[in-house]
C-alpha positions as a Python dict, from the first residue, in 0.01 Angstrom:
ca = {
    (1, 'Q'): (0, 0, 0),
    (2, 'V'): (21, -38, 398),
    (3, 'E'): (207, -324, 511),
    (4, 'N'): (490, -445, 734),
    (5, 'A'): (798, -387, 724),
    (6, 'E'): (962, -719, 711),
    (7, 'N'): (812, -774, 370),
    (8, 'I'): (1034, -465, 233),
    (9, 'F'): (1309, -675, 296),
    (10, 'Q'): (1243, -1008, 248),
    (11, 'D'): (1500, -1046, -141),
    (12, 'G'): (1760, -950, 137),
    (13, 'G'): (1857, -661, -78),
    (14, 'N'): (1879, -232, 23),
    (15, 'P'): (1488, -190, -18),
    (16, 'C'): (1623, 179, -169),
    (17, 'M'): (1754, 42, -441),
    (18, 'N'): (1445, 51, -725),
    (19, 'A'): (1470, 286, -1017),
    (20, 'A'): (1097, 256, -1007),
    (21, 'S'): (1055, 439, -682),
    (22, 'K'): (1211, 677, -451),
    (23, 'K'): (1219, 578, -124),
    (24, 'A'): (1290, 753, 197),
    (25, 'I'): (1394, 670, 575),
    (26, 'L'): (1132, 836, 797),
    (27, 'I'): (1306, 854, 1175),
    (28, 'V'): (1044, 886, 1442),
    (29, 'S'): (1145, 957, 1791),
    (30, 'F'): (933, 1121, 2097),
    (31, 'G'): (1228, 1401, 2137),
    (32, 'T'): (1426, 1552, 2383),
    (33, 'S'): (1549, 1859, 2485),
    (34, 'Y'): (1850, 1763, 2621),
    (35, 'E'): (2099, 1810, 2386),
    (36, 'N'): (2351, 1630, 2503),
    (37, 'T'): (2201, 1327, 2548),
    (38, 'R'): (2031, 1388, 2223),
    (39, 'K'): (2362, 1351, 2012),
    (40, 'R'): (2416, 1005, 2194),
    (41, 'T'): (2130, 848, 2113),
    (42, 'I'): (1861, 992, 1900),
    (43, 'D'): (2149, 1107, 1650),
    (44, 'A'): (2397, 809, 1672),
    (45, 'I'): (2057, 572, 1584),
    (46, 'E'): (1956, 836, 1319),
    (47, 'R'): (2311, 827, 1184),
    (48, 'D'): (2372, 413, 1195),
    (49, 'I'): (2067, 391, 1021),
    (50, 'A'): (2181, 631, 745),
    (51, 'D'): (2475, 442, 730),
    (52, 'A'): (2339, 114, 675),
    (53, 'F'): (2109, 227, 406),
    (54, 'P'): (2313, 515, 183),
    (55, 'A'): (2068, 464, -147),
    (56, 'C'): (1798, 639, 112),
    (57, 'P'): (1703, 1002, 224),
    (58, 'A'): (1703, 954, 595),
    (59, 'Y'): (1442, 1210, 768),
    (60, 'R'): (1345, 1307, 1136),
    (61, 'A'): (1023, 1361, 1323),
    (62, 'W'): (939, 1373, 1653),
    (63, 'T'): (615, 1298, 1797),
    (64, 'S'): (630, 1515, 2138),
    (65, 'K'): (470, 1861, 2049),
    (66, 'M'): (593, 2038, 2390),
    (67, 'I'): (919, 1972, 2294),
    (68, 'I'): (928, 2019, 1976),
    (69, 'A'): (776, 2399, 2102),
    (70, 'K'): (1041, 2393, 2350),
    (71, 'L'): (1323, 2366, 2102),
    (72, 'K'): (1214, 2574, 1892),
    (73, 'K'): (1171, 2908, 2143),
    (74, 'R'): (1474, 2814, 2333),
    (75, 'D'): (1714, 2742, 2070),
    (76, 'G'): (1566, 2813, 1770),
    (77, 'I'): (1577, 2428, 1615),
    (78, 'I'): (1331, 2348, 1414),
    (79, 'I'): (1183, 1982, 1383),
    (80, 'H'): (910, 1779, 1248),
    (81, 'T'): (661, 1658, 1358),
    (82, 'V'): (536, 1324, 1153),
    (83, 'K'): (303, 1496, 982),
    (84, 'E'): (533, 1772, 888),
    (85, 'A'): (796, 1544, 768),
    (86, 'M'): (563, 1350, 515),
    (87, 'E'): (471, 1672, 396),
    (88, 'Q'): (844, 1757, 302),
    (89, 'M'): (888, 1416, 152),
    (90, 'L'): (636, 1502, -102),
    (91, 'L'): (821, 1793, -183),
    (92, 'D'): (1092, 1618, -234),
    (93, 'G'): (937, 1352, -492),
    (94, 'I'): (973, 1109, -252),
    (95, 'T'): (713, 841, -355),
    (96, 'D'): (784, 501, -65),
    (97, 'V'): (821, 562, 312),
    (98, 'I'): (997, 355, 535),
    (99, 'V'): (887, 440, 875),
    (100, 'Q'): (1108, 340, 1199),
    (101, 'P'): (1009, 448, 1511),
    (102, 'T'): (1289, 458, 1815),
    (103, 'H'): (977, 435, 2049),
    (104, 'V'): (1057, 121, 2319),
    (105, 'I'): (701, -23, 2311),
    (106, 'N'): (377, -35, 2046),
    (107, 'G'): (206, 233, 2233),
    (108, 'I'): (-8, 562, 2235),
    (109, 'E'): (278, 742, 2068),
    (110, 'N'): (349, 435, 1827),
    (111, 'D'): (-62, 429, 1786),
    (112, 'Q'): (-33, 805, 1674),
    (113, 'M'): (239, 791, 1481),
    (114, 'K'): (108, 523, 1244),
    (115, 'A'): (-213, 730, 1235),
    (116, 'D'): (-19, 1043, 1096),
    (117, 'A'): (126, 874, 848),
    (118, 'L'): (-104, 682, 754),
    (119, 'S'): (-343, 1002, 695),
    (120, 'F'): (-94, 1020, 404),
    (121, 'R'): (-176, 682, 253),
    (122, 'D'): (-353, 823, -98),
    (123, 'R'): (-73, 1075, -145),
    (124, 'F'): (252, 787, -134),
    (125, 'S'): (306, 456, -315),
    (126, 'S'): (346, 314, 0),
    (127, 'I'): (394, 351, 371),
    (128, 'V'): (585, 55, 554),
    (129, 'F'): (671, 71, 928),
    (130, 'G'): (923, -112, 1130),
    (131, 'N'): (811, -209, 1476),
    (132, 'P'): (955, -31, 1770),
    (133, 'L'): (1241, -197, 1990),
    (134, 'L'): (1018, -416, 2207),
    (135, 'T'): (795, -630, 1962),
    (136, 'T'): (883, -971, 1919),
    (137, 'E'): (975, -1266, 2202),
    (138, 'E'): (1343, -1214, 1977),
    (139, 'D'): (1326, -850, 2074),
    (140, 'N'): (1333, -897, 2413),
    (141, 'Q'): (1598, -1166, 2438),
    (142, 'A'): (1845, -906, 2225),
    (143, 'V'): (1729, -618, 2431),
    (144, 'V'): (1793, -781, 2786),
    (145, 'Q'): (2110, -942, 2635),
    (146, 'A'): (2221, -620, 2526),
    (147, 'V'): (2136, -435, 2848),
    (148, 'A'): (2358, -657, 3047),
    (149, 'G'): (2645, -719, 2810),
    (150, 'E'): (2669, -296, 2861),
    (151, 'F'): (2731, -363, 3213),
    (152, 'Q'): (2873, -730, 3221),
    (153, 'D'): (3163, -547, 3443),
    (154, 'M'): (2971, -529, 3707),
    (155, 'D'): (2985, -748, 4038),
    (156, 'Q'): (2753, -1008, 4165),
    (157, 'E'): (2730, -864, 4469),
    (158, 'T'): (2595, -514, 4301),
    (159, 'A'): (2230, -454, 4128),
    (160, 'L'): (2145, -306, 3856),
    (161, 'V'): (1799, -106, 3884),
    (162, 'L'): (1685, -18, 3526),
    (163, 'M'): (1379, 289, 3512),
    (164, 'G'): (1084, 220, 3250),
    (165, 'H'): (871, 440, 3191),
    (166, 'G'): (561, 236, 3224),
    (167, 'T'): (298, -27, 3125),
    (168, 'E'): (264, -377, 3170),
    (169, 'H'): (551, -484, 2905),
    (170, 'Y'): (826, -402, 3212),
    (171, 'A'): (689, -637, 3485),
    (172, 'A'): (720, -932, 3210),
    (173, 'L'): (1090, -795, 3126),
    (174, 'D'): (1185, -746, 3432),
    (175, 'Y'): (1111, -1142, 3479),
    (176, 'R'): (1326, -1214, 3108),
    (177, 'F'): (1603, -1094, 3320),
    (178, 'K'): (1611, -1303, 3558),
    (179, 'D'): (1490, -1570, 3391),
    (180, 'M'): (1786, -1549, 3144),
    (181, 'G'): (2024, -1492, 3433),
    (182, 'H'): (2045, -1186, 3521),
    (183, 'K'): (1961, -1214, 3917),
    (184, 'N'): (2104, -889, 3965),
    (185, 'I'): (1899, -659, 3741),
    (186, 'F'): (1599, -580, 3794),
    (187, 'L'): (1317, -343, 3567),
    (188, 'G'): (1121, -123, 3758),
    (189, 'T'): (864, 235, 3622),
    (190, 'V'): (819, 547, 3705),
    (191, 'E'): (442, 588, 3625),
    (192, 'A'): (305, 173, 3634),
    (193, 'Y'): (399, -131, 3819),
    (194, 'P'): (666, -302, 3941),
    (195, 'A'): (677, 52, 4113),
    (196, 'L'): (997, 146, 4314),
    (197, 'D'): (846, 46, 4664),
    (198, 'S'): (846, -337, 4458),
    (199, 'L'): (1185, -265, 4362),
    (200, 'L'): (1294, -172, 4723),
    (201, 'R'): (1144, -499, 4841),
    (202, 'A'): (1298, -739, 4565),
    (203, 'A'): (1683, -504, 4609),
    (204, 'D'): (1622, -632, 4996),
    (205, 'S'): (1571, -979, 4911),
    (206, 'F'): (1885, -961, 4685),
    (207, 'Q'): (2050, -764, 4954),
    (208, 'P'): (2307, -559, 4733),
    (209, 'K'): (2588, -399, 4886),
    (210, 'K'): (2561, -170, 4591),
    (211, 'I'): (2303, -6, 4340),
    (212, 'V'): (2373, 107, 3984),
    (213, 'L'): (2079, 303, 3872),
    (214, 'A'): (1985, 367, 3495),
    (215, 'P'): (1693, 443, 3262),
    (216, 'F'): (1545, 222, 3047),
    (217, 'M'): (1467, 498, 2794),
    (218, 'I'): (1615, 581, 2481),
    (219, 'V'): (1753, 948, 2585),
    (220, 'A'): (1856, 1023, 2912),
    (221, 'G'): (1637, 1259, 2944),
    (222, 'D'): (1400, 1421, 3158),
    (223, 'H'): (1306, 1139, 3381),
    (224, 'A'): (1658, 1027, 3410),
    (225, 'Q'): (1730, 1375, 3508),
    (226, 'N'): (1470, 1419, 3805),
    (227, 'D'): (1297, 1112, 3821),
    (228, 'L'): (1562, 908, 3842),
    (229, 'A'): (1874, 1094, 3978),
    (230, 'G'): (1755, 1398, 4092),
    (231, 'E'): (1772, 1638, 4389),
    (232, 'D'): (1403, 1577, 4533),
    (233, 'P'): (1416, 1328, 4828),
    (234, 'D'): (1147, 1108, 4619),
    (235, 'S'): (1379, 1060, 4336),
    (236, 'W'): (1499, 720, 4306),
    (237, 'M'): (1855, 779, 4371),
    (238, 'N'): (1751, 920, 4664),
    (239, 'R'): (1483, 689, 4786),
    (240, 'L'): (1785, 441, 4751),
    (241, 'S'): (1999, 596, 4916),
    (242, 'S'): (1787, 723, 5194),
    (243, 'E'): (1756, 278, 5265),
    (244, 'G'): (2102, 260, 5294),
    (245, 'Y'): (2233, 194, 4932),
    (246, 'E'): (2500, 306, 4815),
    (247, 'V'): (2365, 451, 4473),
    (248, 'T'): (2565, 526, 4128),
    (249, 'P'): (2371, 646, 3895),
    (250, 'V'): (2456, 605, 3503),
    (251, 'L'): (2271, 830, 3311),
    (252, 'K'): (2297, 701, 2955),
    (253, 'G'): (2016, 621, 2730),
    (254, 'L'): (1945, 327, 2570),
    (255, 'G'): (2057, 483, 2253),
    (256, 'E'): (2371, 487, 2358),
    (257, 'Y'): (2406, 160, 2357),
    (258, 'P'): (2550, -8, 2026),
    (259, 'K'): (2320, -338, 2035),
    (260, 'I'): (2072, -145, 2057),
    (261, 'R'): (2081, 54, 1757),
    (262, 'Q'): (2177, -233, 1560),
    (263, 'I'): (1805, -363, 1680),
    (264, 'L'): (1647, -71, 1526),
    (265, 'V'): (1855, -65, 1257),
}
């Protein structure tokens, strides 16, 4: 039985409370090698989900094999892949698995995660999936409100420039910020459109006195530390500074925002 997560929750009750089965929640993240941001983002999301469903054991898996290998070699920390976590749940007697990704969109990482989990479909009674952060129109609106709320004290002469990872989703979400009245919030990507050059043109037309830079990613990891606010002349902070803007980086991942975590819960 493979279905959407909504079907589990349709009775409005706790999906883990069922004497005939033993359900668990597998929380799947890309991962990060930066301990400080992990504690404030991935760990916080996992804690909130575990607190919301105390009858369900909560398991962790990461999808970045490179980061998993780095942590094992550098820190001696063992993080399960999705397949390893599924194996562990079988050993623990879990019969039904609820998989909740912390991925921002339903992209390559999420597709691979589903494929890895579903390779166990014959060994569990059910495997069901929660949605990535940005899935529905309601999600888009809720995320815009959550981000805007985090920066609500910013004056209208300051622009907030957000760095996403990179797909076509982000151009539409950038428009959504403007459409919902946040004319001074700009969302770009590090690897796709809109790129920084597009944001520079948009910022010039807005003519902000100051720019606040922040990652539009669950964790403030490698992209935030280097591409966003790094010392390289091509980092977004240095590119914007060279254009004459007063730039303040805020290295705070989306997972630090309580309202973002609540969407995932």
